[in-house]
Amino acid sequence: MGSLRLEPAQSRPDLLATPVAKALVDADQVLVAPIDPDLADTAAFCEAYGVGLEVSANCVVVAGKREGLTRYAACIILATTRADVNGVVRRHLDVRKCSFAPMDDAVAMTGMEYGGITPIGLPADWPILIDARVAATPQVIVGSGVRHSKIALAGAALGALPGAQVIEGLAKEV
């Protein structure tokens, strides 16, 4: 994992957003590493820490409306791909139109920092849609809920999160 100084996440709650730390009760396989918060965005992070884009995952919050109700979901995709928001995701949420959730909404609803949102500790009623390529990655890097650290864990562990669904073709190659 490049030059990251990984250690057990349970021993470093200071490197996790509160909802993430609460959700990691039995997660002894999750590691965390401090990073420069100015380098939290994927491209800058990967370059600075020597982490490949093919093992770096992004968590994007999407929203769509149906019958006056807004439906939210988190999509976990590799940094080498883009979520098929108006195809696969829209159909999965059963909404007419789907887009990235407004930043203020995503931050307020998750209790996490923008640019650090992670699938661990999200609202329980949100589906977590995981691209099959992420689930197949032996170890993947994703946000920790804050911009000053990153989490490392097996892709399969993301697929085992409560509310997670592994979906073939959720994302398209960039």
mmCIF file with all atom_site columns, C-alpha atoms in Angstrom:
data_model
loop_
_atom_site.group_PDB
_atom_site.id
_atom_site.type_symbol
_atom_site.label_atom_id
_atom_site.label_alt_id
_atom_site.label_comp_id
_atom_site.label_asym_id
_atom_site.label_entity_id
_atom_site.label_seq_id
_atom_site.pdbx_PDB_ins_code
_atom_site.Cartn_x
_atom_site.Cartn_y
_atom_site.Cartn_z
_atom_site.occupancy
_atom_site.B_iso_or_equiv
_atom_site.pdbx_formal_charge
_atom_site.auth_seq_id
_atom_site.auth_comp_id
_atom_site.auth_asym_id
_atom_site.auth_atom_id
_atom_site.pdbx_PDB_model_num
ATOM 1   C CA . MET A 1 1   ? 0.000   0.000  0.000   1.00 0.00 ? 1   MET A CA 1
ATOM 2   C CA . GLY A 1 2   ? 2.643   2.467  -1.022  1.00 0.00 ? 2   GLY A CA 1
ATOM 3   C CA . SER A 1 3   ? 4.177   4.515  1.766   1.00 0.00 ? 3   SER A CA 1
ATOM 4   C CA . LEU A 1 4   ? 1.133   4.433  4.071   1.00 0.00 ? 4   LEU A CA 1
ATOM 5   C CA . ARG A 1 5   ? 1.787   3.684  7.763   1.00 0.00 ? 5   ARG A CA 1
ATOM 6   C CA . LEU A 1 6   ? -1.112  1.311  8.377   1.00 0.00 ? 6   LEU A CA 1
ATOM 7   C CA . GLU A 1 7   ? -2.220  0.241  11.845  1.00 0.00 ? 7   GLU A CA 1
ATOM 8   C CA . PRO A 1 8   ? -5.380  -1.374 13.277  1.00 0.00 ? 8   PRO A CA 1
ATOM 9   C CA . ALA A 1 9   ? -8.286  1.057  12.950  1.00 0.00 ? 9   ALA A CA 1
ATOM 10  C CA . GLN A 1 10  ? -9.750  0.095  16.327  1.00 0.00 ? 10  GLN A CA 1
ATOM 11  C CA . SER A 1 11  ? -6.606  1.379  18.033  1.00 0.00 ? 11  SER A CA 1
ATOM 12  C CA . ARG A 1 12  ? -6.813  4.774  16.278  1.00 0.00 ? 12  ARG A CA 1
ATOM 13  C CA . PRO A 1 13  ? -10.330 6.220  16.673  1.00 0.00 ? 13  PRO A CA 1
ATOM 14  C CA . ASP A 1 14  ? -8.748  9.677  16.313  1.00 0.00 ? 14  ASP A CA 1
ATOM 15  C CA . LEU A 1 15  ? -8.266  8.841  12.629  1.00 0.00 ? 15  LEU A CA 1
ATOM 16  C CA . LEU A 1 16  ? -11.945 7.986  12.052  1.00 0.00 ? 16  LEU A CA 1
ATOM 17  C CA . ALA A 1 17  ? -15.217 9.896  11.824  1.00 0.00 ? 17  ALA A CA 1
ATOM 18  C CA . THR A 1 18  ? -17.484 9.119  14.793  1.00 0.00 ? 18  THR A CA 1
ATOM 19  C CA . PRO A 1 19  ? -19.999 6.996  12.811  1.00 0.00 ? 19  PRO A CA 1
ATOM 20  C CA . VAL A 1 20  ? -17.113 4.996  11.326  1.00 0.00 ? 20  VAL A CA 1
ATOM 21  C CA . ALA A 1 21  ? -15.519 4.301  14.709  1.00 0.00 ? 21  ALA A CA 1
ATOM 22  C CA . LYS A 1 22  ? -18.896 3.160  16.097  1.00 0.00 ? 22  LYS A CA 1
ATOM 23  C CA . ALA A 1 23  ? -19.439 0.803  13.132  1.00 0.00 ? 23  ALA A CA 1
ATOM 24  C CA . LEU A 1 24  ? -16.010 -0.851 13.515  1.00 0.00 ? 24  LEU A CA 1
ATOM 25  C CA . VAL A 1 25  ? -16.850 -2.778 16.683  1.00 0.00 ? 25  VAL A CA 1
ATOM 26  C CA . ASP A 1 26  ? -15.787 -6.195 15.311  1.00 0.00 ? 26  ASP A CA 1
ATOM 27  C CA . ALA A 1 27  ? -13.574 -5.092 12.451  1.00 0.00 ? 27  ALA A CA 1
ATOM 28  C CA . ASP A 1 28  ? -10.100 -6.372 13.337  1.00 0.00 ? 28  ASP A CA 1
ATOM 29  C CA . GLN A 1 29  ? -9.188  -6.620 9.641   1.00 0.00 ? 29  GLN A CA 1
ATOM 30  C CA . VAL A 1 30  ? -9.565  -2.871 9.009   1.00 0.00 ? 30  VAL A CA 1
ATOM 31  C CA . LEU A 1 31  ? -6.400  -0.783 8.979   1.00 0.00 ? 31  LEU A CA 1
ATOM 32  C CA . VAL A 1 32  ? -6.046  3.000  8.991   1.00 0.00 ? 32  VAL A CA 1
ATOM 33  C CA . ALA A 1 33  ? -3.232  5.387  8.054   1.00 0.00 ? 33  ALA A CA 1
ATOM 34  C CA . PRO A 1 34  ? -2.853  9.104  8.697   1.00 0.00 ? 34  PRO A CA 1
ATOM 35  C CA . ILE A 1 35  ? -2.466  11.279 5.610   1.00 0.00 ? 35  ILE A CA 1
ATOM 36  C CA . ASP A 1 36  ? -2.120  14.966 4.801   1.00 0.00 ? 36  ASP A CA 1
ATOM 37  C CA . PRO A 1 37  ? -5.728  16.246 4.537   1.00 0.00 ? 37  PRO A CA 1
ATOM 38  C CA . ASP A 1 38  ? -4.693  18.474 1.625   1.00 0.00 ? 38  ASP A CA 1
ATOM 39  C CA . LEU A 1 39  ? -3.882  15.258 -0.270  1.00 0.00 ? 39  LEU A CA 1
ATOM 40  C CA . ALA A 1 40  ? -7.152  13.426 0.445   1.00 0.00 ? 40  ALA A CA 1
ATOM 41  C CA . ASP A 1 41  ? -8.501  13.724 -3.096  1.00 0.00 ? 41  ASP A CA 1
ATOM 42  C CA . THR A 1 42  ? -7.837  10.512 -4.998  1.00 0.00 ? 42  THR A CA 1
ATOM 43  C CA . ALA A 1 43  ? -5.360  11.621 -7.665  1.00 0.00 ? 43  ALA A CA 1
ATOM 44  C CA . ALA A 1 44  ? -3.247  13.692 -5.265  1.00 0.00 ? 44  ALA A CA 1
ATOM 45  C CA . PHE A 1 45  ? -3.379  10.962 -2.599  1.00 0.00 ? 45  PHE A CA 1
ATOM 46  C CA . CYS A 1 46  ? -2.316  8.173  -4.965  1.00 0.00 ? 46  CYS A CA 1
ATOM 47  C CA . GLU A 1 47  ? 0.575   10.205 -6.344  1.00 0.00 ? 47  GLU A CA 1
ATOM 48  C CA . ALA A 1 48  ? 1.835   11.393 -2.951  1.00 0.00 ? 48  ALA A CA 1
ATOM 49  C CA . TYR A 1 49  ? 1.631   7.997  -1.215  1.00 0.00 ? 49  TYR A CA 1
ATOM 50  C CA . GLY A 1 50  ? 2.473   5.668  -4.098  1.00 0.00 ? 50  GLY A CA 1
ATOM 51  C CA . VAL A 1 51  ? -0.899  3.914  -4.066  1.00 0.00 ? 51  VAL A CA 1
ATOM 52  C CA . GLY A 1 52  ? -2.223  2.624  -7.391  1.00 0.00 ? 52  GLY A CA 1
ATOM 53  C CA . LEU A 1 53  ? -5.531  3.913  -8.712  1.00 0.00 ? 53  LEU A CA 1
ATOM 54  C CA . GLU A 1 54  ? -6.543  0.273  -9.238  1.00 0.00 ? 54  GLU A CA 1
ATOM 55  C CA . VAL A 1 55  ? -6.625  -0.301 -5.443  1.00 0.00 ? 55  VAL A CA 1
ATOM 56  C CA . SER A 1 56  ? -8.065  3.072  -4.493  1.00 0.00 ? 56  SER A CA 1
ATOM 57  C CA . ALA A 1 57  ? -11.854 3.175  -4.129  1.00 0.00 ? 57  ALA A CA 1
ATOM 58  C CA . ASN A 1 58  ? -14.172 6.154  -4.048  1.00 0.00 ? 58  ASN A CA 1
ATOM 59  C CA . CYS A 1 59  ? -17.453 6.341  -2.155  1.00 0.00 ? 59  CYS A CA 1
ATOM 60  C CA . VAL A 1 60  ? -19.927 8.591  -3.942  1.00 0.00 ? 60  VAL A CA 1
ATOM 61  C CA . VAL A 1 61  ? -23.300 9.520  -2.466  1.00 0.00 ? 61  VAL A CA 1
ATOM 62  C CA . VAL A 1 62  ? -26.132 9.662  -4.975  1.00 0.00 ? 62  VAL A CA 1
ATOM 63  C CA . ALA A 1 63  ? -29.740 10.785 -4.692  1.00 0.00 ? 63  ALA A CA 1
ATOM 64  C CA . GLY A 1 64  ? -32.869 10.301 -6.751  1.00 0.00 ? 64  GLY A CA 1
ATOM 65  C CA . LYS A 1 65  ? -36.531 11.163 -6.277  1.00 0.00 ? 65  LYS A CA 1
ATOM 66  C CA . ARG A 1 66  ? -39.605 9.018  -6.665  1.00 0.00 ? 66  ARG A CA 1
ATOM 67  C CA . GLU A 1 67  ? -43.116 10.029 -5.617  1.00 0.00 ? 67  GLU A CA 1
ATOM 68  C CA . GLY A 1 68  ? -41.777 13.049 -3.718  1.00 0.00 ? 68  GLY A CA 1
ATOM 69  C CA . LEU A 1 69  ? -39.294 11.019 -1.652  1.00 0.00 ? 69  LEU A CA 1
ATOM 70  C CA . THR A 1 70  ? -35.543 11.335 -2.021  1.00 0.00 ? 70  THR A CA 1
ATOM 71  C CA . ARG A 1 71  ? -33.698 8.020  -2.050  1.00 0.00 ? 71  ARG A CA 1
ATOM 72  C CA . TYR A 1 72  ? -30.008 7.975  -1.180  1.00 0.00 ? 72  TYR A CA 1
ATOM 73  C CA . ALA A 1 73  ? -27.335 5.371  -1.809  1.00 0.00 ? 73  ALA A CA 1
ATOM 74  C CA . ALA A 1 74  ? -23.567 5.069  -1.629  1.00 0.00 ? 74  ALA A CA 1
ATOM 75  C CA . CYS A 1 75  ? -21.679 3.737  -4.645  1.00 0.00 ? 75  CYS A CA 1
ATOM 76  C CA . ILE A 1 76  ? -18.229 2.252  -4.114  1.00 0.00 ? 76  ILE A CA 1
ATOM 77  C CA . ILE A 1 77  ? -16.134 2.223  -7.264  1.00 0.00 ? 77  ILE A CA 1
ATOM 78  C CA . LEU A 1 78  ? -12.456 1.962  -8.147  1.00 0.00 ? 78  LEU A CA 1
ATOM 79  C CA . ALA A 1 79  ? -10.645 5.199  -8.995  1.00 0.00 ? 79  ALA A CA 1
ATOM 80  C CA . THR A 1 80  ? -10.112 3.860  -12.525 1.00 0.00 ? 80  THR A CA 1
ATOM 81  C CA . THR A 1 81  ? -13.888 3.846  -13.122 1.00 0.00 ? 81  THR A CA 1
ATOM 82  C CA . ARG A 1 82  ? -16.989 6.050  -13.014 1.00 0.00 ? 82  ARG A CA 1
ATOM 83  C CA . ALA A 1 83  ? -20.321 5.081  -11.492 1.00 0.00 ? 83  ALA A CA 1
ATOM 84  C CA . ASP A 1 84  ? -23.102 4.491  -14.024 1.00 0.00 ? 84  ASP A CA 1
ATOM 85  C CA . VAL A 1 85  ? -25.361 6.901  -12.125 1.00 0.00 ? 85  VAL A CA 1
ATOM 86  C CA . ASN A 1 86  ? -28.004 7.396  -14.817 1.00 0.00 ? 86  ASN A CA 1
ATOM 87  C CA . GLY A 1 87  ? -28.099 3.739  -15.816 1.00 0.00 ? 87  GLY A CA 1
ATOM 88  C CA . VAL A 1 88  ? -27.431 0.983  -13.295 1.00 0.00 ? 88  VAL A CA 1
ATOM 89  C CA . VAL A 1 89  ? -27.730 3.167  -10.175 1.00 0.00 ? 89  VAL A CA 1
ATOM 90  C CA . ARG A 1 90  ? -30.915 4.934  -11.313 1.00 0.00 ? 90  ARG A CA 1
ATOM 91  C CA . ARG A 1 91  ? -32.601 1.622  -12.111 1.00 0.00 ? 91  ARG A CA 1
ATOM 92  C CA . HIS A 1 92  ? -31.463 0.085  -8.838  1.00 0.00 ? 92  HIS A CA 1
ATOM 93  C CA . LEU A 1 93  ? -32.943 2.973  -6.831  1.00 0.00 ? 93  LEU A CA 1
ATOM 94  C CA . ASP A 1 94  ? -36.081 2.884  -9.002  1.00 0.00 ? 94  ASP A CA 1
ATOM 95  C CA . VAL A 1 95  ? -36.023 6.634  -9.632  1.00 0.00 ? 95  VAL A CA 1
ATOM 96  C CA . ARG A 1 96  ? -36.584 8.685  -12.770 1.00 0.00 ? 96  ARG A CA 1
ATOM 97  C CA . LYS A 1 97  ? -33.419 10.736 -12.418 1.00 0.00 ? 97  LYS A CA 1
ATOM 98  C CA . CYS A 1 98  ? -30.335 10.185 -10.284 1.00 0.00 ? 98  CYS A CA 1
ATOM 99  C CA . SER A 1 99  ? -27.365 12.435 -9.568  1.00 0.00 ? 99  SER A CA 1
ATOM 100 C CA . PHE A 1 100 ? -24.631 13.046 -7.041  1.00 0.00 ? 100 PHE A CA 1
ATOM 101 C CA . ALA A 1 101 ? -26.108 14.233 -3.763  1.00 0.00 ? 101 ALA A CA 1
ATOM 102 C CA . PRO A 1 102 ? -25.388 17.857 -2.834  1.00 0.00 ? 102 PRO A CA 1
ATOM 103 C CA . MET A 1 103 ? -22.238 18.122 -0.723  1.00 0.00 ? 103 MET A CA 1
ATOM 104 C CA . ASP A 1 104 ? -24.001 19.750 2.243   1.00 0.00 ? 104 ASP A CA 1
ATOM 105 C CA . ASP A 1 105 ? -26.644 16.997 2.306   1.00 0.00 ? 105 ASP A CA 1
ATOM 106 C CA . ALA A 1 106 ? -24.057 14.209 2.066   1.00 0.00 ? 106 ALA A CA 1
ATOM 107 C CA . VAL A 1 107 ? -21.984 15.663 4.910   1.00 0.00 ? 107 VAL A CA 1
ATOM 108 C CA . ALA A 1 108 ? -24.974 16.357 7.178   1.00 0.00 ? 108 ALA A CA 1
ATOM 109 C CA . MET A 1 109 ? -26.584 12.950 6.639   1.00 0.00 ? 109 MET A CA 1
ATOM 110 C CA . THR A 1 110 ? -23.405 10.881 7.042   1.00 0.00 ? 110 THR A CA 1
ATOM 111 C CA . GLY A 1 111 ? -21.634 12.775 9.835   1.00 0.00 ? 111 GLY A CA 1
ATOM 112 C CA . MET A 1 112 ? -18.490 12.538 7.709   1.00 0.00 ? 112 MET A CA 1
ATOM 113 C CA . GLU A 1 113 ? -16.268 15.040 5.923   1.00 0.00 ? 113 GLU A CA 1
ATOM 114 C CA . TYR A 1 114 ? -16.682 15.683 2.217   1.00 0.00 ? 114 TYR A CA 1
ATOM 115 C CA . GLY A 1 115 ? -13.845 13.946 0.396   1.00 0.00 ? 115 GLY A CA 1
ATOM 116 C CA . GLY A 1 116 ? -13.572 11.329 3.143   1.00 0.00 ? 116 GLY A CA 1
ATOM 117 C CA . ILE A 1 117 ? -17.010 9.697  3.060   1.00 0.00 ? 117 ILE A CA 1
ATOM 118 C CA . THR A 1 118 ? -16.769 5.938  3.421   1.00 0.00 ? 118 THR A CA 1
ATOM 119 C CA . PRO A 1 119 ? -19.301 3.088  3.241   1.00 0.00 ? 119 PRO A CA 1
ATOM 120 C CA . ILE A 1 120 ? -18.598 2.094  6.855   1.00 0.00 ? 120 ILE A CA 1
ATOM 121 C CA . GLY A 1 121 ? -20.998 3.809  9.251   1.00 0.00 ? 121 GLY A CA 1
ATOM 122 C CA . LEU A 1 122 ? -23.463 5.185  6.701   1.00 0.00 ? 122 LEU A CA 1
ATOM 123 C CA . PRO A 1 123 ? -27.154 5.582  7.570   1.00 0.00 ? 123 PRO A CA 1
ATOM 124 C CA . ALA A 1 124 ? -28.627 2.084  7.980   1.00 0.00 ? 124 ALA A CA 1
ATOM 125 C CA . ASP A 1 125 ? -31.416 2.653  5.439   1.00 0.00 ? 125 ASP A CA 1
ATOM 126 C CA . TRP A 1 126 ? -29.046 3.523  2.595   1.00 0.00 ? 126 TRP A CA 1
ATOM 127 C CA . PRO A 1 127 ? -28.144 0.795  0.134   1.00 0.00 ? 127 PRO A CA 1
ATOM 128 C CA . ILE A 1 128 ? -24.402 0.425  -0.366  1.00 0.00 ? 128 ILE A CA 1
ATOM 129 C CA . LEU A 1 129 ? -23.793 -0.441 -4.001  1.00 0.00 ? 129 LEU A CA 1
ATOM 130 C CA . ILE A 1 130 ? -20.357 -1.940 -4.572  1.00 0.00 ? 130 ILE A CA 1
ATOM 131 C CA . ASP A 1 131 ? -18.919 -2.468 -8.012  1.00 0.00 ? 131 ASP A CA 1
ATOM 132 C CA . ALA A 1 132 ? -17.862 -6.114 -8.424  1.00 0.00 ? 132 ALA A CA 1
ATOM 133 C CA . ARG A 1 133 ? -14.294 -4.995 -9.240  1.00 0.00 ? 133 ARG A CA 1
ATOM 134 C CA . VAL A 1 134 ? -13.995 -3.408 -5.784  1.00 0.00 ? 134 VAL A CA 1
ATOM 135 C CA . ALA A 1 135 ? -15.245 -6.566 -4.057  1.00 0.00 ? 135 ALA A CA 1
ATOM 136 C CA . ALA A 1 136 ? -12.700 -8.618 -6.028  1.00 0.00 ? 136 ALA A CA 1
ATOM 137 C CA . THR A 1 137 ? -9.737  -6.438 -4.992  1.00 0.00 ? 137 THR A CA 1
ATOM 138 C CA . PRO A 1 138 ? -7.610  -8.201 -2.319  1.00 0.00 ? 138 PRO A CA 1
ATOM 139 C CA . GLN A 1 139 ? -6.972  -4.966 -0.411  1.00 0.00 ? 139 GLN A CA 1
ATOM 140 C CA . VAL A 1 140 ? -8.511  -1.609 -1.205  1.00 0.00 ? 140 VAL A CA 1
ATOM 141 C CA . ILE A 1 141 ? -8.006  1.917  0.131   1.00 0.00 ? 141 ILE A CA 1
ATOM 142 C CA . VAL A 1 142 ? -11.083 4.044  0.848   1.00 0.00 ? 142 VAL A CA 1
ATOM 143 C CA . GLY A 1 143 ? -11.961 7.103  2.916   1.00 0.00 ? 143 GLY A CA 1
ATOM 144 C CA . SER A 1 144 ? -12.212 6.954  6.702   1.00 0.00 ? 144 SER A CA 1
ATOM 145 C CA . GLY A 1 145 ? -14.936 9.539  7.179   1.00 0.00 ? 145 GLY A CA 1
ATOM 146 C CA . VAL A 1 146 ? -12.357 12.293 7.633   1.00 0.00 ? 146 VAL A CA 1
ATOM 147 C CA . ARG A 1 147 ? -9.848  13.831 5.239   1.00 0.00 ? 147 ARG A CA 1
ATOM 148 C CA . HIS A 1 148 ? -6.772  13.208 7.422   1.00 0.00 ? 148 HIS A CA 1
ATOM 149 C CA . SER A 1 149 ? -6.689  9.404  7.025   1.00 0.00 ? 149 SER A CA 1
ATOM 150 C CA . LYS A 1 150 ? -7.543  6.453  4.788   1.00 0.00 ? 150 LYS A CA 1
ATOM 151 C CA . ILE A 1 151 ? -8.778  2.940  5.540   1.00 0.00 ? 151 ILE A CA 1
ATOM 152 C CA . ALA A 1 152 ? -7.382  -0.273 4.038   1.00 0.00 ? 152 ALA A CA 1
ATOM 153 C CA . LEU A 1 153 ? -9.411  -3.493 3.990   1.00 0.00 ? 153 LEU A CA 1
ATOM 154 C CA . ALA A 1 154 ? -10.268 -6.430 1.755   1.00 0.00 ? 154 ALA A CA 1
ATOM 155 C CA . GLY A 1 155 ? -12.699 -5.603 -1.033  1.00 0.00 ? 155 GLY A CA 1
ATOM 156 C CA . ALA A 1 156 ? -14.766 -8.606 0.020   1.00 0.00 ? 156 ALA A CA 1
ATOM 157 C CA . ALA A 1 157 ? -15.185 -7.011 3.472   1.00 0.00 ? 157 ALA A CA 1
ATOM 158 C CA . LEU A 1 158 ? -16.875 -4.035 1.832   1.00 0.00 ? 158 LEU A CA 1
ATOM 159 C CA . GLY A 1 159 ? -19.253 -6.429 0.094   1.00 0.00 ? 159 GLY A CA 1
ATOM 160 C CA . ALA A 1 160 ? -20.109 -7.945 3.477   1.00 0.00 ? 160 ALA A CA 1
ATOM 161 C CA . LEU A 1 161 ? -21.160 -4.638 5.070   1.00 0.00 ? 161 LEU A CA 1
ATOM 162 C CA . PRO A 1 162 ? -24.780 -4.398 6.255   1.00 0.00 ? 162 PRO A CA 1
ATOM 163 C CA . GLY A 1 163 ? -26.901 -3.158 3.346   1.00 0.00 ? 163 GLY A CA 1
ATOM 164 C CA . ALA A 1 164 ? -24.161 -3.829 0.790   1.00 0.00 ? 164 ALA A CA 1
ATOM 165 C CA . GLN A 1 165 ? -24.893 -5.270 -2.619  1.00 0.00 ? 165 GLN A CA 1
ATOM 166 C CA . VAL A 1 166 ? -22.142 -6.249 -5.038  1.00 0.00 ? 166 VAL A CA 1
ATOM 167 C CA . ILE A 1 167 ? -23.205 -5.253 -8.537  1.00 0.00 ? 167 ILE A CA 1
ATOM 168 C CA . GLU A 1 168 ? -21.534 -6.274 -11.789 1.00 0.00 ? 168 GLU A CA 1
ATOM 169 C CA . GLY A 1 169 ? -21.239 -3.255 -14.098 1.00 0.00 ? 169 GLY A CA 1
ATOM 170 C CA . LEU A 1 170 ? -22.015 -0.609 -11.467 1.00 0.00 ? 170 LEU A CA 1
ATOM 171 C CA . ALA A 1 171 ? -19.106 1.391  -12.875 1.00 0.00 ? 171 ALA A CA 1
ATOM 172 C CA . LYS A 1 172 ? -17.542 1.900  -16.290 1.00 0.00 ? 172 LYS A CA 1
ATOM 173 C CA . GLU A 1 173 ? -13.848 2.198  -17.124 1.00 0.00 ? 173 GLU A CA 1
ATOM 174 C CA . VAL A 1 174 ? -12.682 5.816  -17.487 1.00 0.00 ? 174 VAL A CA 1
#
